[in-house]
mmCIF file of C-alpha atoms in Angstrom:
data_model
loop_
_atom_site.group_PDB
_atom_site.id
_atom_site.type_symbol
_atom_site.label_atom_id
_atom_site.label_comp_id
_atom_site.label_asym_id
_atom_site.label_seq_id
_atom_site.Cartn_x
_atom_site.Cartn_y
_atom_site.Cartn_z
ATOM 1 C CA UNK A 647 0.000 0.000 0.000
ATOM 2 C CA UNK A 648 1.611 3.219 -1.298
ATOM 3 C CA UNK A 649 0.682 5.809 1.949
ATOM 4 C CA UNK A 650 1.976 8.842 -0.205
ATOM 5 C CA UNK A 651 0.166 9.107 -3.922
ATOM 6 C CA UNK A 652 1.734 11.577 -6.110
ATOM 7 C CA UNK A 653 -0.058 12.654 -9.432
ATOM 8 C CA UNK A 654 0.841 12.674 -12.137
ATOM 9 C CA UNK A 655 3.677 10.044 -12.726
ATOM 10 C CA UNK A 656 4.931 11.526 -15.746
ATOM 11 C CA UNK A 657 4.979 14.852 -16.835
ATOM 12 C CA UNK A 658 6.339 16.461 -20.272
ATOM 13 C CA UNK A 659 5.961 19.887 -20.909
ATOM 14 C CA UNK A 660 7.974 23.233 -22.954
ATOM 15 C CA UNK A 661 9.663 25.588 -21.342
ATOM 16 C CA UNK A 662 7.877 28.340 -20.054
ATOM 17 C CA UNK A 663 4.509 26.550 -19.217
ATOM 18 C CA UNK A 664 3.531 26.122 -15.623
ATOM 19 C CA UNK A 665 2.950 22.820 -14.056
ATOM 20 C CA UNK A 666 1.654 21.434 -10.691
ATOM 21 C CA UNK A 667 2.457 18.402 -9.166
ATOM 22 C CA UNK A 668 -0.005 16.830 -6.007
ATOM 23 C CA UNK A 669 1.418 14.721 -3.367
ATOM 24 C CA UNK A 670 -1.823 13.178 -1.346
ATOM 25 C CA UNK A 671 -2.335 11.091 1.603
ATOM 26 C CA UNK A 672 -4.910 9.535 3.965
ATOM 27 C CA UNK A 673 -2.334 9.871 6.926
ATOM 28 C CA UNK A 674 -1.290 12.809 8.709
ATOM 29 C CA UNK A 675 2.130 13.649 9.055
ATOM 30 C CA UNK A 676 4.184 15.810 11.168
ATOM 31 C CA UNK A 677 5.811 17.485 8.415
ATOM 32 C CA UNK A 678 5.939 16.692 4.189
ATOM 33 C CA UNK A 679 9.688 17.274 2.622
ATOM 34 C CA UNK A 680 10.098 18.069 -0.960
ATOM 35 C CA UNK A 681 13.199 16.256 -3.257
ATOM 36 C CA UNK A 682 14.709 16.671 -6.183
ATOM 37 C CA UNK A 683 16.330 13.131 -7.508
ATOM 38 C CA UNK A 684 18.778 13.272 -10.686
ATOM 39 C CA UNK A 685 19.685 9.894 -12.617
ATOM 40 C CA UNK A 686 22.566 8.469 -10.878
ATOM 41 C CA UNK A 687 22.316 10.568 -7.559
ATOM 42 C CA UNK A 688 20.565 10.823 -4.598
ATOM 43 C CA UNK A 689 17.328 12.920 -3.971
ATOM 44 C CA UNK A 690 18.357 16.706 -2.626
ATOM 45 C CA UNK A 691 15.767 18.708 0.064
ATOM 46 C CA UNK A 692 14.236 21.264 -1.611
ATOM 47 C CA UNK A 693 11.672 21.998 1.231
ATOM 48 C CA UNK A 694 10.303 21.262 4.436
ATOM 49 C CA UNK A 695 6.528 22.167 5.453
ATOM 50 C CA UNK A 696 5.428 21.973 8.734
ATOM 51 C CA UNK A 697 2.352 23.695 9.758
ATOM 52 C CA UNK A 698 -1.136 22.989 8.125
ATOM 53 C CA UNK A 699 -1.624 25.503 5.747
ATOM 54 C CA UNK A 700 2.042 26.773 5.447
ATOM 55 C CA UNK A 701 3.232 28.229 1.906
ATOM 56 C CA UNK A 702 6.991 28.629 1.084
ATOM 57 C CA UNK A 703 8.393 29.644 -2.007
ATOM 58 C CA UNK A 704 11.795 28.964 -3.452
ATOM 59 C CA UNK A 705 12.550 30.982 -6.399
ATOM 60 C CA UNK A 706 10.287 29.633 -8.818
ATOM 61 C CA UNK A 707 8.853 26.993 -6.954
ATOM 62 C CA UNK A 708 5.748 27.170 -4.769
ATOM 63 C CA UNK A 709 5.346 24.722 -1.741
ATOM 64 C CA UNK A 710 1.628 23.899 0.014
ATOM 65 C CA UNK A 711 0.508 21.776 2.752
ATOM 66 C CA UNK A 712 -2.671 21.322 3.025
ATOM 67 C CA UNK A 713 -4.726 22.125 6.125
ATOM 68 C CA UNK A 714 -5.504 19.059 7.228
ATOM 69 C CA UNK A 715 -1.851 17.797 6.641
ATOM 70 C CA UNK A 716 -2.331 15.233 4.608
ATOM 71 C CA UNK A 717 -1.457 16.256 1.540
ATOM 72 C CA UNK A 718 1.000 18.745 -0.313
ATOM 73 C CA UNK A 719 1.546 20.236 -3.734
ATOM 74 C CA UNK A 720 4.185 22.214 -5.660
ATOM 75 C CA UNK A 721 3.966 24.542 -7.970
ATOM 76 C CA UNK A 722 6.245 25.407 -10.573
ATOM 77 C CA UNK A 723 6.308 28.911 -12.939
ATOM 78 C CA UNK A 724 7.888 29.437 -15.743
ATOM 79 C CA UNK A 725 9.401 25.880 -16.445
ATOM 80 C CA UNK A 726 12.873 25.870 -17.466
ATOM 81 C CA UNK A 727 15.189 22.785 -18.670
ATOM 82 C CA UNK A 728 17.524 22.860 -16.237
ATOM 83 C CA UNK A 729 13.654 21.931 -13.692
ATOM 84 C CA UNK A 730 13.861 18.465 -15.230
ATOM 85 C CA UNK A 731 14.173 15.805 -12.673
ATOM 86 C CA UNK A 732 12.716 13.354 -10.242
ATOM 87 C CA UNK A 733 10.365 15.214 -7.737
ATOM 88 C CA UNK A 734 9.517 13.213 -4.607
ATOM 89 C CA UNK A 735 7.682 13.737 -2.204
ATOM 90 C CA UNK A 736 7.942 12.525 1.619
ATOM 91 C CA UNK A 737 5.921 12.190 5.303
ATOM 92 C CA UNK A 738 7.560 12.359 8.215
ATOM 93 C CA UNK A 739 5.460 10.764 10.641
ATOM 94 C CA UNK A 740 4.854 10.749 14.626
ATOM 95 C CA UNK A 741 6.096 13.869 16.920
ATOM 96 C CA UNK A 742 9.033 14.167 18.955
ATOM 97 C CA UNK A 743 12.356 14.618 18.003
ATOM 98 C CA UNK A 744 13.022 11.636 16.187
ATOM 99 C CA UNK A 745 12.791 11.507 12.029
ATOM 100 C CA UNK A 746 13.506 7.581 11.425
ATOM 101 C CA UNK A 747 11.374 7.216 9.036
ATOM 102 C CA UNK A 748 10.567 8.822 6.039
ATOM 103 C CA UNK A 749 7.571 7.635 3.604
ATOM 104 C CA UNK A 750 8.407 8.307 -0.390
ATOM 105 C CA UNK A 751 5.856 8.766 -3.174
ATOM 106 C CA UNK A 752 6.594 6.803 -6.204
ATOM 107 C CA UNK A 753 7.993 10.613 -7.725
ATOM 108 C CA UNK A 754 6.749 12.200 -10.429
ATOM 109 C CA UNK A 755 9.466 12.445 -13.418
ATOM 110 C CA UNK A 756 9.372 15.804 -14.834
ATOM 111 C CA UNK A 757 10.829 16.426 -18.609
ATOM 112 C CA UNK A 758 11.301 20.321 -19.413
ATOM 113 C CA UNK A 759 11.459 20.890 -23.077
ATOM 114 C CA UNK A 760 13.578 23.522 -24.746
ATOM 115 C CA UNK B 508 33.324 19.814 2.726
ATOM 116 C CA UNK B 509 32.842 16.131 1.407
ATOM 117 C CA UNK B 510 29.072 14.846 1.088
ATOM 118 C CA UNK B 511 27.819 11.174 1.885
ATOM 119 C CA UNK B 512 29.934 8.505 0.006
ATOM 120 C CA UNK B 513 28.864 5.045 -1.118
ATOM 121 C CA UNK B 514 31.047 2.234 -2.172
ATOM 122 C CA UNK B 515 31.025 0.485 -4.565
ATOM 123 C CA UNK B 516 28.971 2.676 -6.999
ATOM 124 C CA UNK B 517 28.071 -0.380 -8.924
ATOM 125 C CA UNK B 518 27.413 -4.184 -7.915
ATOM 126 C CA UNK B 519 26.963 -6.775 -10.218
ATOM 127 C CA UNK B 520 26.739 -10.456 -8.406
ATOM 128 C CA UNK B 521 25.384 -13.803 -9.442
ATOM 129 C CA UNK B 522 21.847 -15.121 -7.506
ATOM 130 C CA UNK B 523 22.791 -16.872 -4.069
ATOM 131 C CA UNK B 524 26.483 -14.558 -3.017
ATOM 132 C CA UNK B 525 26.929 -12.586 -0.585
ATOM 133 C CA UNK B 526 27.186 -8.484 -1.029
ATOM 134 C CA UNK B 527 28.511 -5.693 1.294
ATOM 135 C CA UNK B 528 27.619 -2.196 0.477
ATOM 136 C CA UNK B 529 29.542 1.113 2.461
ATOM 137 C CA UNK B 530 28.073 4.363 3.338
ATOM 138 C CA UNK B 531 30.585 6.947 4.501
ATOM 139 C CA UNK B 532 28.639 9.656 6.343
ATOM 140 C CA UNK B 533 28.892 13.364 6.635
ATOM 141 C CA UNK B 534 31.603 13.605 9.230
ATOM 142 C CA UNK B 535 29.742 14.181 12.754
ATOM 143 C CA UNK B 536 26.893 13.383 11.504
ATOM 144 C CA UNK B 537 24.887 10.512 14.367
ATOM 145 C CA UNK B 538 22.216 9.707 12.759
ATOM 146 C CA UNK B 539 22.285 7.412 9.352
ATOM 147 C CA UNK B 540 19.651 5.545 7.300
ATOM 148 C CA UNK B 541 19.934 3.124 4.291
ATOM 149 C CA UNK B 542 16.935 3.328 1.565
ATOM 150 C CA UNK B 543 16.378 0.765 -1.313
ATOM 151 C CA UNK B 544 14.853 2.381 -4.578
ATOM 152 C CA UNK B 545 13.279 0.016 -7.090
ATOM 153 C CA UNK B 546 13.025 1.525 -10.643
ATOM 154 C CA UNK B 547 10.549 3.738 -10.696
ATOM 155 C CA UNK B 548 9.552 3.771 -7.275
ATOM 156 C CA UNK B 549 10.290 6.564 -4.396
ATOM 157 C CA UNK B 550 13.425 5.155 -1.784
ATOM 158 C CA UNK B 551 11.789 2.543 0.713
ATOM 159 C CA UNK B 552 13.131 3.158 4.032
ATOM 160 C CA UNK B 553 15.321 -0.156 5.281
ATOM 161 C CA UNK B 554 16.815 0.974 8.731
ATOM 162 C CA UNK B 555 18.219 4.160 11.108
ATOM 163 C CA UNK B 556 21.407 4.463 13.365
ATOM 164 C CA UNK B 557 21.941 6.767 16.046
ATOM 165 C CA UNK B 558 24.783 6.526 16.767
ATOM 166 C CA UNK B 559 26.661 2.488 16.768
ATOM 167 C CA UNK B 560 22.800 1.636 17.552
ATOM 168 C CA UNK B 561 19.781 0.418 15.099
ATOM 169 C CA UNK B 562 17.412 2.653 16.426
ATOM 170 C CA UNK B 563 14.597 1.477 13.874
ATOM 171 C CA UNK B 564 14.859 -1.195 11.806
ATOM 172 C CA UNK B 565 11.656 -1.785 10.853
ATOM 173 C CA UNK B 566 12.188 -1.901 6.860
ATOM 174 C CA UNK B 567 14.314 -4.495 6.778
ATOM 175 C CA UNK B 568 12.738 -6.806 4.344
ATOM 176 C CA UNK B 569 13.949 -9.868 5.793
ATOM 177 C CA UNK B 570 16.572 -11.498 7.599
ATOM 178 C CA UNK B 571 19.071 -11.784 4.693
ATOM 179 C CA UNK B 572 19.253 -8.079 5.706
ATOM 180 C CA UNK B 573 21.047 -6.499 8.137
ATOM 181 C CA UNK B 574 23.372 -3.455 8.748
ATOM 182 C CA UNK B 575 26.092 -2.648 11.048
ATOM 183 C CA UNK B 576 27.736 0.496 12.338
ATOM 184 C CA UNK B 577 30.634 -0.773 15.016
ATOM 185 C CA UNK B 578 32.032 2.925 15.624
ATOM 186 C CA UNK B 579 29.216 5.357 14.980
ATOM 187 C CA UNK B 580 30.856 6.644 11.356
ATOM 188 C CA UNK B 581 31.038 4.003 8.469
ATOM 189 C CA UNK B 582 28.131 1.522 7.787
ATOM 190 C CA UNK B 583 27.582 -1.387 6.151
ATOM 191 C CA UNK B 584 24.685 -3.195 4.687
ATOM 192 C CA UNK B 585 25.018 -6.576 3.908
ATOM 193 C CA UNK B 586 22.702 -8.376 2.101
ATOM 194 C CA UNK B 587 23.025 -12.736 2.109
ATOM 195 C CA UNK B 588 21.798 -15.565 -0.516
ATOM 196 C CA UNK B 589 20.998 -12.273 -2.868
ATOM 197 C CA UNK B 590 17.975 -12.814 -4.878
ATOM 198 C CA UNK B 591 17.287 -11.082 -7.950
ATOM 199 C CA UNK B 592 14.432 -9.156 -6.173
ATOM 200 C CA UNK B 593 17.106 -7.527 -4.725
ATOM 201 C CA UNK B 594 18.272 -5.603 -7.441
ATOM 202 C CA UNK B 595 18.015 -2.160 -7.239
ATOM 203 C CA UNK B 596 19.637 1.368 -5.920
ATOM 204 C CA UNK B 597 20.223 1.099 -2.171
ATOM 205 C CA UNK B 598 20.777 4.859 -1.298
ATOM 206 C CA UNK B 599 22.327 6.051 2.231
ATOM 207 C CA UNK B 600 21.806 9.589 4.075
ATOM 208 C CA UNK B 601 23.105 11.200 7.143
ATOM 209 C CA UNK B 602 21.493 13.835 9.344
ATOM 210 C CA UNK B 603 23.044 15.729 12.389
ATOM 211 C CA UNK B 604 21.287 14.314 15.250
ATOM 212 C CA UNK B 605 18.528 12.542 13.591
ATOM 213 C CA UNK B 606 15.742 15.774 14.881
ATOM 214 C CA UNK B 607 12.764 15.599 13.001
ATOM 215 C CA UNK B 608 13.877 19.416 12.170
ATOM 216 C CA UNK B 609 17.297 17.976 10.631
ATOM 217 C CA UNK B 610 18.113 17.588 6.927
ATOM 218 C CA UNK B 611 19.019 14.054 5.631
ATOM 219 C CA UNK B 612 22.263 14.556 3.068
ATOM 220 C CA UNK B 613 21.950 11.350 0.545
ATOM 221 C CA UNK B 614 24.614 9.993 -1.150
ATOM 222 C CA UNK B 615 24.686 8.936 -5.093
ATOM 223 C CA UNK B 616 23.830 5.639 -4.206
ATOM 224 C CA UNK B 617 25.059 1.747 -4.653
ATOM 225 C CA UNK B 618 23.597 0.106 -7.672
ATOM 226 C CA UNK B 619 23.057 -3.616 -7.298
ATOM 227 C CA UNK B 620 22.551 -5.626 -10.110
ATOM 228 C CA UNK B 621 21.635 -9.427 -9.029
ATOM 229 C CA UNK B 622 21.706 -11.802 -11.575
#
């Protein structure tokens, strides 16, 4: 059972266009984390969102957790090539201080057209 | 300064042997976790260290699995009687403390090929 969905799986676009990717859950989670996976290395933190709610932006890139904080989206304007990648997200559950275990989506693979 | 490091970058091995992957993490980092990606799937958590200990090793598969960490730096994972299910990119990160508030640093990964 795959606790974080992520929609859609594949996406191909030109640069310039906007695109949105969803990252949805029926668990809650203490925080969601953003990555940024390119063939042959391991996925980079892009973001962290903690509070129901919360928006952060990072350049181009717009970050949303949802209220209920269960699910998350990104947003990204003005595509450029140098975007294309894996984008993962990833739950952090329980509370405390301890992050053992984080929950992956499958990733959605994002191509960026010249 | 120098990021996590895996060894070997690529495994190839026959169905059956026995494989030992490294992860060489951030220096002073305590906390470390090893992740197996499938193709086309997100990394599957496999277990956490803080410190020399296995603080959760809940996604161990089985117990062909298992991962050591003698002096709190340098794991390894070692995987017995490979099967070629087990082919795929097992990743490793490091984090400071292992907070919930702390960034996990990933390195490029160790391919295994089992066939």
């Amino acid at each position: 059972t795959q606790l974080l969905e992520q929609s859609p799986q594949f996406l191909s676009i030109q640069e310039g266009e906007n695109l949105t990717v969803y990252c949805n859950s029926s668990s809650v989670f203490s925080s969601l984390q953003w990555y940024r996976q390119e063939p042959g290395e391991g996925p980079v933190l892009l973001v962290t969102v903690v509070t129901g709610g919360e928006v952060k932006k990072l350049k181009r890139l717009t970050f949303q957790f949802g209220d209920a904080r269960k699910d998350s989206s990104l947003h990204i304007t003005a595509a450029q090539p140098g975007d294309t990648g894996l984008y993962l997200c990833a739950g952090v559950r329980g509370y405390g201080g301890s992050q053992g275990n984080l929950i992956f989506g499958k990733g959605t693979k994002l191509s960026v057209k010249p | 300064g120098a990021g996590v490091s895996q060894t070997p970058s690529n495994k190839v091995t026959e169905k059956g042997k026995y494989v030992e992957l490294r992860c060489d993490p951030i220096s002073g980092h305590t906390a470390l976790y090893w992740y197996r990606q499938s193709l086309g799937q997100g990394p599957e958590f496999l277990i956490y260290f803080q410190g020399t200990g296995a603080a959760d090793d809940s996604g161990l598969p089985n117990d062909r699995f298992f991962a050591v960490r003698p002096e709190g730096s340098v794991s390894t994972l070692k995987i017995q009687r490979t099967e070629r299910g087990d082919s795929a990119v097992y990743l490793c990160a490091s984090s400071l403390e292992g907070r919930s508030t702390d960034t996990q640093y990933f390195g490029p990964g160790t391919r295994l090929t089992v066939l």
